CSV table of C-alpha atoms and ligand atoms in Angstrom, one decimal:
chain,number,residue,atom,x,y,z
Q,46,UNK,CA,-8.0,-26.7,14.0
Q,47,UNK,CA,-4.5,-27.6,14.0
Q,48,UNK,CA,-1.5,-25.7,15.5
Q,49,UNK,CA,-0.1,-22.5,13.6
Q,50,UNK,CA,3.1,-23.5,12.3
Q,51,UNK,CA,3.2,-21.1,9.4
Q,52,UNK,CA,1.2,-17.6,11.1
Q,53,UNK,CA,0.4,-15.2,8.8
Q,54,UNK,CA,1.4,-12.5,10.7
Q,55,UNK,CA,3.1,-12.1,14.0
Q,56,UNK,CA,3.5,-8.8,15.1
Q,57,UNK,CA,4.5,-10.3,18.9
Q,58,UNK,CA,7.5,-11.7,17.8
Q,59,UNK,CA,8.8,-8.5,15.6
Q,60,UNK,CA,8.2,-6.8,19.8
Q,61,UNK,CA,10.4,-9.3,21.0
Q,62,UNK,CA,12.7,-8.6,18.3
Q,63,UNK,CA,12.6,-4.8,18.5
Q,64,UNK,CA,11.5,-4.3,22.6
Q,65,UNK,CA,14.9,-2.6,23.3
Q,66,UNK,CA,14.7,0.2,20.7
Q,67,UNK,CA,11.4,0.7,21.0
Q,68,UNK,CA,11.2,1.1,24.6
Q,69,UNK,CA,13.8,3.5,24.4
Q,70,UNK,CA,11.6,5.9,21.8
Q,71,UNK,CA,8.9,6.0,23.9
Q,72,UNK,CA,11.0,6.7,27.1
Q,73,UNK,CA,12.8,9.9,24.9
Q,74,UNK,CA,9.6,10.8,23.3
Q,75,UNK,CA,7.3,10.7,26.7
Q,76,UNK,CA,10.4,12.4,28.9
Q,77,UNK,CA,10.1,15.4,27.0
Q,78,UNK,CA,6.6,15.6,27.6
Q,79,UNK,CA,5.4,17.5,23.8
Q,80,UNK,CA,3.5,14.8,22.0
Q,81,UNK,CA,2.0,17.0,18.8
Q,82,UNK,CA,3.9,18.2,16.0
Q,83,UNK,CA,7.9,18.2,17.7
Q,84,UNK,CA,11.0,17.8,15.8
Q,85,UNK,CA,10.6,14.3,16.0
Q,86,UNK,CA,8.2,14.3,13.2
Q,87,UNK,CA,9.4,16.8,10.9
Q,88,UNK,CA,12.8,14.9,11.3
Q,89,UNK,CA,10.9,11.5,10.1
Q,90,UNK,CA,9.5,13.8,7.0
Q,91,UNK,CA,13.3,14.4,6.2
Q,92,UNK,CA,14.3,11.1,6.6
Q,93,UNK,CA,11.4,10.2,3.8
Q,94,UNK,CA,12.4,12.7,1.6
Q,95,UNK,CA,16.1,10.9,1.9
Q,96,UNK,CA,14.8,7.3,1.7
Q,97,UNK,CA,12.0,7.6,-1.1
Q,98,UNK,CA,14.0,10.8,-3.3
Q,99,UNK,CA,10.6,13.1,-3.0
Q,100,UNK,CA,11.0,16.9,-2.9
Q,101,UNK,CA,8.6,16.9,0.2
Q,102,UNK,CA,7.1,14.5,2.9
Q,103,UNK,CA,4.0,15.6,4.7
Q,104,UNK,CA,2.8,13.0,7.6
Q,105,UNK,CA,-0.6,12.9,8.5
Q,106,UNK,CA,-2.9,10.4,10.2
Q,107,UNK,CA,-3.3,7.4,8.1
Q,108,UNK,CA,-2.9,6.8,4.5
Q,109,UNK,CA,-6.6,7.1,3.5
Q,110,UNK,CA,-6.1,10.9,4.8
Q,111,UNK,CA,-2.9,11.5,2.5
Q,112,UNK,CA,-4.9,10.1,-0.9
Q,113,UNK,CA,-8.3,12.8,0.4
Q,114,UNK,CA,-5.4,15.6,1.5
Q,115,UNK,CA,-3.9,15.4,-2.0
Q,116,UNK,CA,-6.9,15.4,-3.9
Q,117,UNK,CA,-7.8,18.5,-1.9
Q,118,UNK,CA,-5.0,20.0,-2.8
Q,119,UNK,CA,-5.4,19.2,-6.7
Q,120,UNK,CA,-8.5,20.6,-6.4
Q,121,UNK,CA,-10.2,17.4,-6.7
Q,122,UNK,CA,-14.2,17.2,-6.2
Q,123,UNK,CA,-17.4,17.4,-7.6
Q,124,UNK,CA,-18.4,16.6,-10.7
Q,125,UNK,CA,-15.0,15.0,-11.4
Q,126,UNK,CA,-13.7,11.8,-12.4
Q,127,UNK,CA,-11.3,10.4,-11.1
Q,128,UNK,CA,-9.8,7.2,-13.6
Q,129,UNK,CA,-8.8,4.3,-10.8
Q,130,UNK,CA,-8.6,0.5,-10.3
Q,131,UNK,CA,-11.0,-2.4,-8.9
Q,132,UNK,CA,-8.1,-4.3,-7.2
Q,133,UNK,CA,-7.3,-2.5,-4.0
Q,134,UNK,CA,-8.3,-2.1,-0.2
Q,135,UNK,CA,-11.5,-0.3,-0.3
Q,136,UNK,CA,-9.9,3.2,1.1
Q,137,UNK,CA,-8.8,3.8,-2.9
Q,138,UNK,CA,-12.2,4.6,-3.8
Q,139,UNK,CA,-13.5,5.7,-0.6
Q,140,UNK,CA,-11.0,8.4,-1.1
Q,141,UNK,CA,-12.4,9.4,-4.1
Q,142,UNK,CA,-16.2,9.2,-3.2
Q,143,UNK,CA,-15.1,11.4,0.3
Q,144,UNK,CA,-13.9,14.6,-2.3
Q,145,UNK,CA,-17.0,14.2,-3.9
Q,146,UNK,CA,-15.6,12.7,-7.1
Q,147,UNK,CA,-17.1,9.7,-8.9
Q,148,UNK,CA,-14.4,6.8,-9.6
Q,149,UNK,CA,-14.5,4.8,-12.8
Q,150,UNK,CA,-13.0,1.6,-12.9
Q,151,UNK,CA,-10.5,0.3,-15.5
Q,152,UNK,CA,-9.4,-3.1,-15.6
Q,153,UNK,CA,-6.0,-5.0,-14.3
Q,154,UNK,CA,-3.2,-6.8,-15.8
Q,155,UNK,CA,-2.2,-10.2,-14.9
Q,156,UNK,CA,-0.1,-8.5,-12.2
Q,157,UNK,CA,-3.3,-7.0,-10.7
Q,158,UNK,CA,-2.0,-3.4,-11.4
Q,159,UNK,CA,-4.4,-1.2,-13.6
Q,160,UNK,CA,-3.9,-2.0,-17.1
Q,161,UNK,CA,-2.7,1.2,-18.9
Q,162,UNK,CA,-3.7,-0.1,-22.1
Q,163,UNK,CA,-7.6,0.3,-21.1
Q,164,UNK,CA,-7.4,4.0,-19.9
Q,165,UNK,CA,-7.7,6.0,-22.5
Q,166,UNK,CA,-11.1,4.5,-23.5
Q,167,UNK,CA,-12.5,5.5,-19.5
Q,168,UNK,CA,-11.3,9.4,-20.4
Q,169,UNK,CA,-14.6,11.6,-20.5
Q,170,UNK,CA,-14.4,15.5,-20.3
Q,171,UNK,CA,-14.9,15.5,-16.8
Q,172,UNK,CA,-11.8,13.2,-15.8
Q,173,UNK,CA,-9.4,14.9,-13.8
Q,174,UNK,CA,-7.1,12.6,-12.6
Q,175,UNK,CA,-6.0,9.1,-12.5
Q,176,UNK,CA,-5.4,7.2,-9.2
Q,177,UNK,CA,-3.0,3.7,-9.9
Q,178,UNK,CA,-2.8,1.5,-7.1
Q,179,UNK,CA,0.5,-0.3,-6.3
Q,180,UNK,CA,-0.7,-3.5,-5.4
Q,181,UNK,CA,1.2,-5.6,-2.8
Q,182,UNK,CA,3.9,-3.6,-3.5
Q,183,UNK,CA,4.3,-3.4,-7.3
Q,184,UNK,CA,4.6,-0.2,-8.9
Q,185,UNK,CA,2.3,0.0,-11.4
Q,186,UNK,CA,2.8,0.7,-15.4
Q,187,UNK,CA,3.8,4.8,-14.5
Q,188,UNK,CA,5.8,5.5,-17.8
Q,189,UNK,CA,2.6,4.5,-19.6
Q,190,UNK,CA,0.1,6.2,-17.0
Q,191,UNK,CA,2.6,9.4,-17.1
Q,192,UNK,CA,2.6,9.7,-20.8
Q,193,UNK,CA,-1.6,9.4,-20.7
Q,194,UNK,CA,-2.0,12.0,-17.9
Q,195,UNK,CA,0.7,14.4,-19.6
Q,196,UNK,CA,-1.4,13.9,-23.7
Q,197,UNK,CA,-4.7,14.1,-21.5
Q,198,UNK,CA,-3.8,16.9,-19.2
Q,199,UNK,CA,-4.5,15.0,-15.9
Q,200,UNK,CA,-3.4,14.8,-12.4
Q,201,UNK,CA,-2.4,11.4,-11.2
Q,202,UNK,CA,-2.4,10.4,-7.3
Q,203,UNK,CA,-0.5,7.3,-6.5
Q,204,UNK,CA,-1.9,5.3,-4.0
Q,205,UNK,CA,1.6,3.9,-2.8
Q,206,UNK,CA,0.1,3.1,0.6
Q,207,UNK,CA,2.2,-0.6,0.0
Q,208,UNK,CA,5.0,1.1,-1.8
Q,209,UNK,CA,7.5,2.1,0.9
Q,210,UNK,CA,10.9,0.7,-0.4
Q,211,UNK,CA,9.1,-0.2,-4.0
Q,212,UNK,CA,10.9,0.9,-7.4
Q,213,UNK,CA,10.3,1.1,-11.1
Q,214,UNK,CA,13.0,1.4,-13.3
Q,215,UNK,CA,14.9,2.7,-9.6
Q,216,UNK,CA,12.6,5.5,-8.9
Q,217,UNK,CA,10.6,5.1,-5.4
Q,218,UNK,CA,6.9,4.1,-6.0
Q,219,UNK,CA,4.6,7.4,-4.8
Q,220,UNK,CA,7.1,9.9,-6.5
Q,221,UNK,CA,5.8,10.0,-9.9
Q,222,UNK,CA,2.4,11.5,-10.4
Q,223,UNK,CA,1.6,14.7,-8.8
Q,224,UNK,CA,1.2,12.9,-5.2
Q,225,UNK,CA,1.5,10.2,-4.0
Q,226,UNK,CA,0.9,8.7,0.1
Q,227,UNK,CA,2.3,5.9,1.5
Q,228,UNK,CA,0.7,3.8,5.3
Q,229,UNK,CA,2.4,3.1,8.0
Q,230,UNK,CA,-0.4,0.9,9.1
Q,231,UNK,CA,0.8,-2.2,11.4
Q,232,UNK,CA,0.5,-4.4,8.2
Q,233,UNK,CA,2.8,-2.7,5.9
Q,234,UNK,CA,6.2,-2.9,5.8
Q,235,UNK,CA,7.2,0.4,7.3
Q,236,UNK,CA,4.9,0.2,10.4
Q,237,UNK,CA,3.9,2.4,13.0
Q,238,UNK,CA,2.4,1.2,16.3
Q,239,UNK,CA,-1.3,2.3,15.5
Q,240,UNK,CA,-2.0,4.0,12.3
Q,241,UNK,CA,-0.2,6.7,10.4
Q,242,UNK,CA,0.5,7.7,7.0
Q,243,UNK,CA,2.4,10.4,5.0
Q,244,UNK,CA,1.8,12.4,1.4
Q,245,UNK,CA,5.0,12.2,-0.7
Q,246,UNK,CA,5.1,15.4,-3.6
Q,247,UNK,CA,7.5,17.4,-6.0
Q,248,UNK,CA,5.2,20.2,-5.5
Q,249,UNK,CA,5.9,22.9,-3.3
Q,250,UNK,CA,2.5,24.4,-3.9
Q,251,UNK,CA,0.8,21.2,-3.1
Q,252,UNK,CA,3.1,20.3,-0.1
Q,253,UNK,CA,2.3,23.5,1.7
Q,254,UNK,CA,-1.4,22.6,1.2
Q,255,UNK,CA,-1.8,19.8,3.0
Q,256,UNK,CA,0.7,20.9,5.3
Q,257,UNK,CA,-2.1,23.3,6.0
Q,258,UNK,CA,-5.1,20.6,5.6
Q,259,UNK,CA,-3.7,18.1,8.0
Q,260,UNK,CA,-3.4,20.9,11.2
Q,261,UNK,CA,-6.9,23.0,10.4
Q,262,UNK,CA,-5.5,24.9,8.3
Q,263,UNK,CA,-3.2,26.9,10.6
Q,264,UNK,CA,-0.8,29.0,9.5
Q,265,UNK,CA,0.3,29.8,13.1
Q,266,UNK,CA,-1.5,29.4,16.7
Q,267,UNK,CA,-3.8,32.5,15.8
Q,268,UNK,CA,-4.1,32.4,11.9
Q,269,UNK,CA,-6.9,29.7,10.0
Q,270,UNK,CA,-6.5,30.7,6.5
Q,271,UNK,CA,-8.5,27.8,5.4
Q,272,UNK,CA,-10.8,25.2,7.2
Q,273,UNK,CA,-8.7,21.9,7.4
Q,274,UNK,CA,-8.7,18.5,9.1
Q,275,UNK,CA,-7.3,17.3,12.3
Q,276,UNK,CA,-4.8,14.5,10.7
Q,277,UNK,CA,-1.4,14.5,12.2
Q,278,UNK,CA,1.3,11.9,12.7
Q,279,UNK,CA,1.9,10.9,16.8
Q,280,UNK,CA,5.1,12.0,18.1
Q,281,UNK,CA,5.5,8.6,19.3
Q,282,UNK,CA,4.7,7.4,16.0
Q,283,UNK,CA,6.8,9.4,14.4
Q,284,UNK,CA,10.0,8.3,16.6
Q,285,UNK,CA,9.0,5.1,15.9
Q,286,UNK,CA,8.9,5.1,12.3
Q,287,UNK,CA,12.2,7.0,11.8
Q,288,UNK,CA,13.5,3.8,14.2
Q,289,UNK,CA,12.2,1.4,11.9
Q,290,UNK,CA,13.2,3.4,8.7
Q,291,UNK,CA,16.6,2.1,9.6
Q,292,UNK,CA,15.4,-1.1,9.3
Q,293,UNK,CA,13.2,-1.8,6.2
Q,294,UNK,CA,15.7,-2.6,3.9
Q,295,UNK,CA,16.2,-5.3,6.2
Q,296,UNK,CA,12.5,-6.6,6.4
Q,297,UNK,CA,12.3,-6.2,2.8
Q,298,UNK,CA,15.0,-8.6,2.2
Q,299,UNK,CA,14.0,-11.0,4.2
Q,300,UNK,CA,10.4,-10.8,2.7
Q,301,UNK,CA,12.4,-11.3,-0.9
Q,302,UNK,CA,14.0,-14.1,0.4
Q,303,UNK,CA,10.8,-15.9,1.6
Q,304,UNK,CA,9.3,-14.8,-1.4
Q,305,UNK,CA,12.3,-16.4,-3.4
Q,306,UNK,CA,11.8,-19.7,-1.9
Q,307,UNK,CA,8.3,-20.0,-2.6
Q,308,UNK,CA,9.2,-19.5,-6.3
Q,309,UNK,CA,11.5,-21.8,-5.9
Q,310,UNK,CA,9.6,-24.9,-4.5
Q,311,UNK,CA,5.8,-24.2,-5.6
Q,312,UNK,CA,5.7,-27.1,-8.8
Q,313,UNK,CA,1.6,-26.8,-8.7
Q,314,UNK,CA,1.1,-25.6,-12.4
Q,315,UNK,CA,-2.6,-24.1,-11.0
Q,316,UNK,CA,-0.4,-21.6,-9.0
Q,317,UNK,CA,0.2,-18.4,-10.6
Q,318,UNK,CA,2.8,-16.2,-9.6
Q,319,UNK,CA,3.2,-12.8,-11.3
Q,320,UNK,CA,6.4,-12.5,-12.4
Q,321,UNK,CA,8.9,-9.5,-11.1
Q,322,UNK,CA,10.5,-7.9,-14.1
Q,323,UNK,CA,13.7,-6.8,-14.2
Q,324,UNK,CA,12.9,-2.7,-14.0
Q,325,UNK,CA,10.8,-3.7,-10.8
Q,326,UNK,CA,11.7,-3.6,-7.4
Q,327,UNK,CA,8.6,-5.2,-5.1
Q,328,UNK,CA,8.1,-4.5,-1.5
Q,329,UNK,CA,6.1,-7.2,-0.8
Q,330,UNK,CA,3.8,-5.8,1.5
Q,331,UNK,CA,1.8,-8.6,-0.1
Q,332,UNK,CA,2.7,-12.1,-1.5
Q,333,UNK,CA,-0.2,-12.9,-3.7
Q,334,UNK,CA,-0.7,-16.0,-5.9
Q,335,UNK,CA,-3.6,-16.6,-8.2
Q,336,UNK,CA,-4.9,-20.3,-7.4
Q,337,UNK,CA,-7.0,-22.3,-9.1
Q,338,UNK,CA,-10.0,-23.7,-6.1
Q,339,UNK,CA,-8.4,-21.2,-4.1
Q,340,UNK,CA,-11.2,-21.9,-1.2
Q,341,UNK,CA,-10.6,-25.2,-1.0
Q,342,UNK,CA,-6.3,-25.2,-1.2
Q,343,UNK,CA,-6.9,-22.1,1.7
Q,344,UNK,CA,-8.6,-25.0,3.8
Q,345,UNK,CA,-6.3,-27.4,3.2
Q,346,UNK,CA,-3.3,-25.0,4.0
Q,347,UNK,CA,-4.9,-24.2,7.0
Q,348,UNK,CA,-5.5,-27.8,7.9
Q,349,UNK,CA,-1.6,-28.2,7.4
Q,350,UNK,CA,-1.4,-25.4,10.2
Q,351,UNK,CA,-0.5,-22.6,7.5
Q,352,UNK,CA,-2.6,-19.1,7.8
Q,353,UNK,CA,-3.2,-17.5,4.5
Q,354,UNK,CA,-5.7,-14.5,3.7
Q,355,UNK,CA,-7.6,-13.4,0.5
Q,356,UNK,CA,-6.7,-10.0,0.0
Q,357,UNK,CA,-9.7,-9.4,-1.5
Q,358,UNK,CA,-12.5,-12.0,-2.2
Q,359,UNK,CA,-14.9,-8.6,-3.8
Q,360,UNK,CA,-13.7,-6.0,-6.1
Q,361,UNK,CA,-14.5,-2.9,-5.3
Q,362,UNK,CA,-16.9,-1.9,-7.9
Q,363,UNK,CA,-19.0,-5.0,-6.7
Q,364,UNK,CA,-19.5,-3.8,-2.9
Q,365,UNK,CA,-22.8,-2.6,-1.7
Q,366,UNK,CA,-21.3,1.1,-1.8
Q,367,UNK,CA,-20.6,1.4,-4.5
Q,368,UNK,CA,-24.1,1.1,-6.6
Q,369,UNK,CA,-24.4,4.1,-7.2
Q,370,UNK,CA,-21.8,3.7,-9.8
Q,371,UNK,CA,-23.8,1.6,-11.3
Q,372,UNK,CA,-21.4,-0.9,-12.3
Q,373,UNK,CA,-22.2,-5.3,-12.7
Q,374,UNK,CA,-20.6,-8.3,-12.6
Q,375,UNK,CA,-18.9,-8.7,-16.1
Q,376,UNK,CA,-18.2,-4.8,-16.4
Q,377,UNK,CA,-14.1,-5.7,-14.7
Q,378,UNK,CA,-13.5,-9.5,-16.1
Q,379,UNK,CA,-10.1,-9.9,-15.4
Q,380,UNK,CA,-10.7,-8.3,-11.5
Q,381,UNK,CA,-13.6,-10.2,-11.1
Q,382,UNK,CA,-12.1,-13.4,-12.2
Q,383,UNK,CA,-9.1,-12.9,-9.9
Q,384,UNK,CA,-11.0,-11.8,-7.1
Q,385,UNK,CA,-12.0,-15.8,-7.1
Q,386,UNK,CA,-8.6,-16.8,-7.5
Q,387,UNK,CA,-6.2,-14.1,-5.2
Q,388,UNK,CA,-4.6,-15.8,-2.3
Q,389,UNK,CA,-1.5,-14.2,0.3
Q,390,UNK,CA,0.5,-16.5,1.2
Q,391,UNK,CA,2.8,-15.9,4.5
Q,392,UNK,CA,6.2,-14.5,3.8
Q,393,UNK,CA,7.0,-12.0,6.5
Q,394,UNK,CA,10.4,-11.2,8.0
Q,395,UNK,CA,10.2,-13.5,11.1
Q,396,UNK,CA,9.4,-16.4,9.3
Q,397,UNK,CA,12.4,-19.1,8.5
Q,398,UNK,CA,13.4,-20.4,5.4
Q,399,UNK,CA,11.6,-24.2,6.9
Q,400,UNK,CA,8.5,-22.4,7.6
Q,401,UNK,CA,8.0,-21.1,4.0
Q,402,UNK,CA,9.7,-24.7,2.6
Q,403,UNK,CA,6.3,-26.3,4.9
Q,404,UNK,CA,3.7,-23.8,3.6
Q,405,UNK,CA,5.0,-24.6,-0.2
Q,406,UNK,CA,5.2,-28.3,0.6
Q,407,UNK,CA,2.0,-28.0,1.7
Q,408,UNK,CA,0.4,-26.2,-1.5
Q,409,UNK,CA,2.0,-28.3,-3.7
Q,410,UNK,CA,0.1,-31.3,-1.4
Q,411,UNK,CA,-2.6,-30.1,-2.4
Q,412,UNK,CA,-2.7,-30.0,-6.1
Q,413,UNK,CA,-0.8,-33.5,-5.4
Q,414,UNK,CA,2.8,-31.9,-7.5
I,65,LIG,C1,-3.4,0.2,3.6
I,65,LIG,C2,-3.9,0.8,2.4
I,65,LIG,C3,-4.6,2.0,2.3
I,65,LIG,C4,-5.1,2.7,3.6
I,65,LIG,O1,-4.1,3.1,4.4
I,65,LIG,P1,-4.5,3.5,5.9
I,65,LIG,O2,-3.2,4.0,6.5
I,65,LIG,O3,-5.0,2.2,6.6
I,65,LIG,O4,-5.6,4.5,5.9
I,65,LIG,C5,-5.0,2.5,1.1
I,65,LIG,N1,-4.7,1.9,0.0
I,65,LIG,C6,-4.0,0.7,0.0
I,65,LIG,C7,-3.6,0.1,-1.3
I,65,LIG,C8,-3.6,0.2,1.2
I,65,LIG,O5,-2.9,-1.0,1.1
């Protein structure tokens, strides 16, 4: 093992970077002494609604809660299908399987987003909605996805856990479909300090559902009208996030410009990386490259002192849970083949323009360009 000269993440150094501010949420949010449901986080929800142009923000636990509140509220369950994609952290389908609907995979583009061209043929009588994944931070192919839902008459749920500050054709990924939820996980690029999430709709109808879902259902102290879940947003959390709401144009820039000078130096022509076109704005959550003998240029990169992570090495309709589906290797090509190839590459905010330039020298080292 050498020394880490390019980490892949370093949430340590964003504290040192953002100890003042933070310490002063919690000191304002523990003074008070209320630490469920305050104005604190229905004033985050506003400030969503501001930022991302949604009618309504609804917080809630994590965003593998918002993507099983909304489909709750679409009246989303058994005996469904639900039309989704094979490139994605597992919580995509586990959502799905959770309502008691049955996912059915169509296949990706070269930009690892579902590939719109393929859906109609997955469309069955019992489809119900279609649930696009926004990989890395790419909004996926919406005008085409909307126009299939609308000639189909189905619901579509974005998963735009990685979409926070990601646009198509400048409207904010998660505001599309009929829902859409966003994380605040520690990973993503609006980041709470533990886990949160929230459910972004136009709906009013829908919004006032999973307001209900997310608090057991209580209409006030005294009143269940319908049995719920236990999935709200910290106070703290909350405080937080509307702290680093101010910021993430900021992170996201400086992810674009590490991003920019990995485009820039990477000669290796066995490196893909998926073009950005001009309608799209990317978050980069994620900076993901397509390698050719990814395994081995990973160990080199490491042996260089650069961290890099396969986000994710198994699509999901090839993990142990889901057999029941009954799907095989060969059913998803272009997932399957990518799934051998994917690679993320460091690129966040607190990394310098020389640590990028060593982690592309370093690539392109390997493939000796
Ligand atoms: C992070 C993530 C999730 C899950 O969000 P949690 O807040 O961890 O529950 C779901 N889908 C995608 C695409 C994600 O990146």
């Amino acid at each position: 093992m050498s020394d880490i000269k390019v980490p892949f993440i370093d949430l340590q150094q964003r504290f040192v970077e953002e100890r003042e501010e933070l310490m002063a949420c919690v000191e304002r949010v523990l003074s008070k002494g209320h630490l469920v449901m305050t104005p604190e986080v229905f004033e985050f929800e506003q400030k969503v609604v501001e930022y991302t142009g949604a009618k309504h923000c609804v917080s809630c636990g994590n965003g593998t809660d918002g993507l099983m509140l909304a489909m709750w509220a679409l009246g989303i369950g058994k005996g469904d299908e639900v039309i989704t994609t094979p490139i994605s952290f597992v919580a995509s389908t586990g959502s799905i399987a959770h309502v008691g609907a049955t996912p059915v995979y169509v296949d990706v583009r070269d930009d690892q987003n579902i590939d719109p061209t393929l859906i109609e043929a997955k469309i069955t009588p019992k489809t119900k909605a279609i649930l696009p994944v926004h990989w890395g931070g790419r909004v996926a192919d919406m005008n085409a996805i909307m126009a299939i839902a609308k000639k189909h008459n189905l619901k579509i749920v974005e998963d735009s856990a990685q979409s926070m500050g990601a646009y198509y054709y400048d409207k904010h990924g998660g505001t599309f479909g009929d829902a859409g939820t966003i994380s605040t996980h520690p990973l993503k690029n609006l980041n709470a300090v533990g886990d949160g999430g929230m459910m972004l709709t136009n709906d009013d109808e829908i919004a006032a559902k999973v307001r209900l879902y997310r608090n057991h259902g209580l209409q006030d102290r005294d009143t269940c009208v319908m049995y719920g879940v236990n999935s709200r947003l910290d106070v703290l959390n909350a405080e937080i996030l509307k702290y680093r709401l101010t910021r993430l144009d900021d992170v996201i820039a400086r992810r674009r410009r590490n991003v920019s000078i990995y485009q820039d130096k990477i000669k290796a022509k066995q490196v893909y990386i998926p073009p950005v076109r001009d309608y799209e704005k990317h978050s980069y959550v994620m900076f993901i490259v397509q390698a050719e003998n990814r395994d081995a240029l990973k160990a080199h990169l490491e042996s260089r002192g650069v961290q890099s992570l396969v986000y994710y090495g198994t699509p999901l309709h090839l993990h142990p849970a889901a057999k029941r589906y009954g799907y095989k290797r060969g059913d998803l090509p272009v997932a399957e083949r990518m799934a051998d190839r994917v690679l993320a590459l460091p690129h966040h905010q607190n990394l310098s323009p020389e640590q990028v330039a060593i982690a592309a020298a370093a690539v392109n080292e390997f493939y000796g360009a």
